[in-house]
Amino acid sequence: MLPLELIRRDPDRVKRAARLKGEEAPIDEILALDRGWREHLHAAETVKAEQNRLSKEFAKTRDDALKERLREMADQAKSELAEAEAVKHELDDLLLRVPNVFHESVPVGETEKDNLVVREVGSKRELGFAARTHYDLGETLGIMDFEHAARVSGSRFAFLIGEGARLERALVQFMLDTHTREHGYVEVLPPVLVNSASMTGTANLPKFGADAFRIEGQDLWLVPTAEVPLTNFHRDEILDGDRLPLKYVAYTPCFRSEAGAAGKDTRGFIRLHQFSKVELVKVTSAETSMAEFEHLLADAEVILQRLGLHYQVMLMCSGDMGFAQFKKYDLNAWCPGLGRYLEVSSCSVFNDFQAMRANLRYRPARGAPPSFAHTINGSGLALTRTIDAIIETYQRADGTIEVPEALLPYMGGLEVIGRRSS
RNA sequence: GGAGAGGUGGCCGAGUGGUUGAAGGCGGCGGUCUCGAAAACCGUUAUGGGUCACUGGCCCAUCGAGAGUUCGAAUCUCUCCCUCUCCGCCA
């Protein structure tokens, strides 16, 4: 969330940022509640201070009249404080609904059409025959199965089978190895059920609860991304500054109900209620976050480069970047069969927006007062769509799929997916 | 899931309802001593918030969380969470 102090000092900046993001921000209500809260709090504390003082006196004198007066003061302080807290709750609730501001380098715009292509790497592969989609190829080869998934779970689920499942496992291994051995991330296997406080910490709550799956009757949610457990790992802590940046990588399933997206990408292995992702998370100091953000983006790009996939780096405009992000890049991989790019990674920096919600701080130097950390995350990469891009890019005229060179060590000698072994 | 024990500051660990925001120790920081270091000794060492005559002061809150009893709660009561031990169940 944003510091209340920022909203007091520069409400217009916050309003403007929200408008350019296409979000609502109840700034005037917040300012009114803020005034009310401080009035009641001041009243309560004044009475309480006097009560504390007289209470010590009472310990000596045991004066009955004083006791009666103290009883009244206690009631008064209690009711003022209750009033202050009620207003503060309302205030905090609204604060959690104020979107983050954004970095000066973010282009102002309304829709995805206003996003900026920062660079393109590689080029669209010429196949020399009519490209087929990953779901056509996948179903034909028997490595993807949507029909049985619909029976077992419902729509927007999928099975990977045989060499398809093997491909995902190889990719996971490849990505984790690259990020841990070469990029210095610590591998983590987190819980995939998290509580509401964690969901609030990363700003998935209160606004986006409808996009997530909740466990009935319990305060538990299925993680929409490993960002939630990784970023909340240090919630309510004060870290030593010299431990930063912290770098974590985790492979987890991700669960999204995607309520608002019905009808979009219904075909194929693209937008599912459950998908796998390798996620990168960094916790940094305020000074280094923007540079660490660019590094994280580069770490994710390495995966695409090694897989030999053509992709573009897209800088998201204000209107398309989301509630919590300070700046965001998408990595879009080219899929010849679909004839379009698929988003395989989304990399974001949040400045202290998440850290304030999660109360995640660090001490810049010995004895210095704590500051809120900066948080960064990005997919490195989403497995499902990376598989789509690989299948469509490496397909051969006979409908089999070549295994990208980088994955050969992870595929146990398999060089072509779908080749008859007879 | 059943039975029991316990959750105190960066860490360990005292704590009788009333100068206890909290003894003591460790660690950290500053200093004395020293050619320097160690040791020893002295001092200092939480977080959040409000407020003011605002490079400082004053006030409030915080001893797992929440509620209660009381003029006053780390200390008494209740609920919840977590940890540990034993049993059960399981991967």
Tab-separated table of C-alpha atoms in Angstrom, chain A residues 165-384:
chain	number	residue	atom	x	y	z
A	165	ALA	CA	4.963	-34.631	-19.014
A	166	ARG	CA	8.606	-35.463	-19.447
A	167	LEU	CA	9.101	-32.229	-21.379
A	168	GLU	CA	7.692	-30.146	-18.545
A	169	ARG	CA	9.868	-31.943	-16.027
A	170	ALA	CA	12.935	-31.332	-18.162
A	171	LEU	CA	12.067	-27.662	-18.497
A	172	VAL	CA	11.596	-27.274	-14.761
A	173	GLN	CA	14.946	-28.875	-14.115
A	174	PHE	CA	16.640	-26.752	-16.766
A	175	MET	CA	15.178	-23.514	-15.421
A	176	LEU	CA	15.933	-24.271	-11.775
A	177	ASP	CA	19.482	-25.324	-12.586
A	178	THR	CA	20.114	-22.176	-14.610
A	179	HIS	CA	18.731	-19.822	-11.970
A	180	THR	CA	20.390	-21.495	-9.014
A	181	ARG	CA	23.783	-22.296	-10.542
A	182	GLU	CA	24.269	-19.317	-12.809
A	183	HIS	CA	22.044	-16.544	-11.464
A	184	GLY	CA	22.468	-17.057	-7.735
A	185	TYR	CA	18.893	-17.753	-6.679
A	186	VAL	CA	18.088	-19.967	-3.711
A	187	GLU	CA	15.771	-22.816	-4.624
A	188	VAL	CA	12.626	-22.973	-2.500
A	189	LEU	CA	9.742	-25.394	-2.421
A	190	PRO	CA	6.978	-23.403	-0.742
A	191	PRO	CA	3.495	-24.258	0.504
A	192	VAL	CA	0.866	-23.777	-2.180
A	193	LEU	CA	-1.851	-23.028	0.339
A	194	VAL	CA	-1.486	-19.646	2.017
A	195	ASN	CA	-3.512	-17.562	4.456
A	196	SER	CA	-5.326	-14.276	3.852
A	197	ALA	CA	-2.586	-12.184	5.420
A	198	SER	CA	-0.154	-13.488	2.802
A	199	MET	CA	-2.597	-12.860	-0.010
A	200	THR	CA	-3.019	-9.311	1.290
A	201	GLY	CA	0.737	-8.846	1.539
A	202	THR	CA	1.211	-9.317	-2.191
A	203	ALA	CA	-1.981	-7.364	-2.991
A	204	ASN	CA	-3.989	-10.342	-4.225
A	205	LEU	CA	-6.456	-9.331	-1.535
A	206	PRO	CA	-8.739	-7.562	-0.934
A	207	LYS	CA	-9.394	-6.634	-4.557
A	208	PHE	CA	-8.679	-9.844	-6.435
A	209	GLY	CA	-10.078	-12.572	-4.220
A	210	ALA	CA	-12.466	-13.617	-6.981
A	211	ASP	CA	-9.510	-14.630	-9.185
A	212	ALA	CA	-8.225	-17.146	-6.654
A	213	PHE	CA	-9.460	-20.461	-5.281
A	214	ARG	CA	-10.292	-20.587	-1.597
A	215	ILE	CA	-10.515	-23.618	0.640
A	216	GLU	CA	-14.015	-23.884	1.984
A	217	GLY	CA	-14.389	-23.183	5.677
A	218	GLN	CA	-10.738	-22.284	6.201
A	219	ASP	CA	-8.523	-19.278	5.912
A	220	LEU	CA	-6.519	-20.828	3.098
A	221	TRP	CA	-6.095	-19.991	-0.561
A	222	LEU	CA	-4.493	-21.899	-3.404
A	223	VAL	CA	-1.574	-19.779	-4.547
A	224	PRO	CA	-2.141	-17.945	-7.838
A	225	THR	CA	1.656	-17.734	-8.095
A	226	ALA	CA	4.682	-18.658	-5.976
A	227	GLU	CA	5.202	-14.932	-5.590
A	228	VAL	CA	2.772	-15.087	-2.667
A	229	PRO	CA	4.628	-17.544	-0.402
A	230	LEU	CA	8.066	-16.284	-1.479
A	231	THR	CA	7.389	-12.594	-0.930
A	232	ASN	CA	5.590	-13.281	2.340
A	233	PHE	CA	8.379	-15.528	3.634
A	234	HIS	CA	9.901	-12.552	5.440
A	235	ARG	CA	6.624	-10.871	6.357
A	236	ASP	CA	6.811	-8.993	9.676
A	237	GLU	CA	10.587	-9.182	9.764
A	238	ILE	CA	13.365	-6.630	9.932
A	239	LEU	CA	16.231	-7.930	7.811
A	240	ASP	CA	19.863	-6.909	8.089
A	241	GLY	CA	20.650	-4.663	5.138
A	242	ASP	CA	23.774	-6.605	4.266
A	243	ARG	CA	21.701	-9.724	3.582
A	244	LEU	CA	20.056	-7.997	0.613
A	245	PRO	CA	19.272	-8.664	-2.102
A	246	LEU	CA	17.566	-11.970	-1.291
A	247	LYS	CA	16.933	-14.056	-4.399
A	248	TYR	CA	14.532	-16.969	-4.454
A	249	VAL	CA	13.368	-19.299	-7.182
A	250	ALA	CA	10.502	-21.744	-6.817
A	251	TYR	CA	8.685	-24.185	-9.019
A	252	THR	CA	5.020	-24.590	-8.083
A	253	PRO	CA	1.649	-25.198	-9.567
A	254	CYS	CA	-0.430	-22.004	-9.766
A	255	PHE	CA	-4.188	-21.844	-9.435
A	256	ARG	CA	-6.406	-19.176	-10.927
A	257	SER	CA	-10.120	-19.063	-11.333
A	258	GLU	CA	-9.789	-16.212	-13.874
A	259	ALA	CA	-13.427	-15.359	-13.416
A	260	GLY	CA	-13.357	-12.353	-15.704
A	261	ALA	CA	-11.608	-14.023	-18.606
A	262	ALA	CA	-14.259	-16.490	-19.655
A	263	GLY	CA	-14.298	-16.955	-23.398
A	264	LYS	CA	-10.712	-15.854	-23.898
A	265	ASP	CA	-8.106	-18.427	-24.912
A	266	THR	CA	-10.539	-21.253	-24.278
A	267	ARG	CA	-8.744	-23.517	-26.693
A	268	GLY	CA	-5.402	-25.021	-25.977
A	269	PHE	CA	-2.840	-25.159	-23.251
A	270	ILE	CA	-2.875	-21.415	-22.628
A	271	ARG	CA	-5.202	-20.223	-19.915
A	272	LEU	CA	-5.857	-22.930	-17.360
A	273	HIS	CA	-7.142	-23.055	-13.804
A	274	GLN	CA	-3.941	-24.845	-12.908
A	275	PHE	CA	-0.567	-24.309	-14.516
A	276	SER	CA	3.061	-24.656	-13.549
A	277	LYS	CA	5.532	-21.871	-13.199
A	278	VAL	CA	9.096	-21.251	-12.153
A	279	GLU	CA	9.024	-17.980	-10.274
A	280	LEU	CA	11.814	-15.560	-9.379
A	281	VAL	CA	11.486	-13.252	-6.371
A	282	LYS	CA	13.894	-10.666	-5.037
A	283	VAL	CA	13.832	-8.630	-1.865
A	284	THR	CA	16.089	-5.598	-2.218
A	285	SER	CA	16.972	-2.260	-0.709
A	286	ALA	CA	15.325	0.894	-1.998
A	287	GLU	CA	18.502	1.998	-3.778
A	288	THR	CA	19.102	-1.142	-5.806
A	289	SER	CA	15.592	-2.225	-6.751
A	290	MET	CA	15.416	-0.773	-10.262
A	291	ALA	CA	18.789	-2.251	-11.244
A	292	GLU	CA	17.903	-5.603	-9.650
A	293	PHE	CA	14.654	-5.510	-11.577
A	294	GLU	CA	16.478	-5.253	-14.898
A	295	HIS	CA	18.746	-8.112	-13.836
A	296	LEU	CA	15.791	-10.287	-13.018
A	297	LEU	CA	14.305	-9.591	-16.422
A	298	ALA	CA	17.614	-10.593	-18.016
A	299	ASP	CA	17.659	-13.791	-15.916
A	300	ALA	CA	14.265	-14.738	-17.325
A	301	GLU	CA	15.319	-13.868	-20.869
A	302	VAL	CA	18.292	-16.220	-20.660
A	303	ILE	CA	15.864	-19.138	-20.514
A	304	LEU	CA	14.134	-18.097	-23.727
A	305	GLN	CA	17.449	-17.507	-25.449
A	306	ARG	CA	18.849	-20.902	-24.503
A	307	LEU	CA	15.653	-22.569	-25.680
A	308	GLY	CA	16.060	-20.824	-29.002
A	309	LEU	CA	12.656	-19.193	-28.862
A	310	HIS	CA	11.873	-15.908	-30.555
A	311	TYR	CA	10.437	-13.379	-28.148
A	312	GLN	CA	9.779	-9.728	-27.508
A	313	VAL	CA	10.191	-7.659	-24.364
A	314	MET	CA	7.182	-5.474	-23.785
A	315	LEU	CA	7.111	-2.515	-21.408
A	316	MET	CA	3.592	-2.239	-20.068
A	317	CYS	CA	1.821	1.109	-20.228
A	318	SER	CA	0.128	2.642	-17.200
A	319	GLY	CA	-3.324	1.406	-18.116
A	320	ASP	CA	-2.254	-2.196	-18.707
A	321	MET	CA	0.175	-2.760	-15.863
A	322	GLY	CA	-2.032	-3.539	-12.925
A	323	PHE	CA	-2.909	-2.400	-9.450
A	324	ALA	CA	0.261	-3.106	-7.499
A	325	GLN	CA	3.076	-2.788	-10.003
A	326	PHE	CA	5.518	0.101	-10.111
A	327	LYS	CA	6.891	-1.017	-13.468
A	328	LYS	CA	6.288	-4.152	-15.473
A	329	TYR	CA	7.704	-5.993	-18.469
A	330	ASP	CA	6.107	-8.935	-20.237
A	331	LEU	CA	8.102	-11.502	-22.172
A	332	ASN	CA	6.113	-12.763	-25.146
A	333	ALA	CA	7.227	-15.856	-27.006
A	334	TRP	CA	6.335	-16.407	-30.638
A	335	CYS	CA	4.052	-19.330	-31.431
A	336	PRO	CA	4.051	-20.092	-35.185
A	337	GLY	CA	0.964	-22.308	-35.005
A	338	LEU	CA	-1.183	-19.781	-33.185
A	339	GLY	CA	0.383	-17.040	-35.282
A	340	ARG	CA	0.815	-14.796	-32.265
A	341	TYR	CA	2.921	-14.146	-29.208
A	342	LEU	CA	2.081	-15.743	-25.871
A	343	GLU	CA	2.985	-14.125	-22.582
A	344	VAL	CA	5.425	-16.533	-20.934
A	345	SER	CA	6.698	-14.178	-18.256
A	346	SER	CA	5.658	-11.079	-16.438
A	347	CYS	CA	8.338	-9.250	-14.474
A	348	SER	CA	7.386	-6.538	-12.008
A	349	VAL	CA	8.933	-4.238	-9.481
A	350	PHE	CA	6.717	-2.991	-6.662
A	351	ASN	CA	8.960	-0.509	-4.865
A	352	ASP	CA	7.771	-0.671	-1.217
A	353	PHE	CA	4.108	-1.219	-2.083
A	354	GLN	CA	4.033	-4.912	-1.178
A	355	ALA	CA	6.561	-4.534	1.626
A	356	MET	CA	4.314	-2.056	3.420
A	357	ARG	CA	1.418	-4.461	3.221
A	358	ALA	CA	3.589	-7.343	4.342
A	359	ASN	CA	5.469	-5.237	6.915
A	360	LEU	CA	8.729	-6.405	5.407
A	361	ARG	CA	11.604	-4.165	6.426
A	362	TYR	CA	15.377	-4.008	6.514
A	363	ARG	CA	17.920	-2.025	8.439
A	364	PRO	CA	20.096	-0.143	5.926
A	365	ALA	CA	22.975	0.093	8.422
A	366	ARG	CA	23.759	-0.858	12.011
A	367	GLY	CA	21.671	1.259	14.338
A	368	ALA	CA	19.789	2.927	11.479
A	369	PRO	CA	16.003	2.950	11.612
A	370	PRO	CA	14.314	0.253	9.510
A	371	SER	CA	13.040	0.977	6.000
A	372	PHE	CA	10.552	-0.910	3.916
A	373	ALA	CA	12.193	-3.298	1.480
A	374	HIS	CA	11.529	-3.289	-2.231
A	375	THR	CA	10.121	-6.428	-3.843
A	376	ILE	CA	10.503	-7.741	-7.358
A	377	ASN	CA	9.210	-10.832	-9.089
A	378	GLY	CA	8.943	-12.421	-12.472
A	379	SER	CA	8.231	-15.719	-14.106
A	380	GLY	CA	11.290	-17.563	-15.132
A	381	LEU	CA	9.210	-18.948	-16.920
A	382	ALA	CA	5.606	-20.120	-17.046
A	383	LEU	CA	5.812	-23.776	-18.061
A	384	THR	CA	2.568	-24.195	-19.958
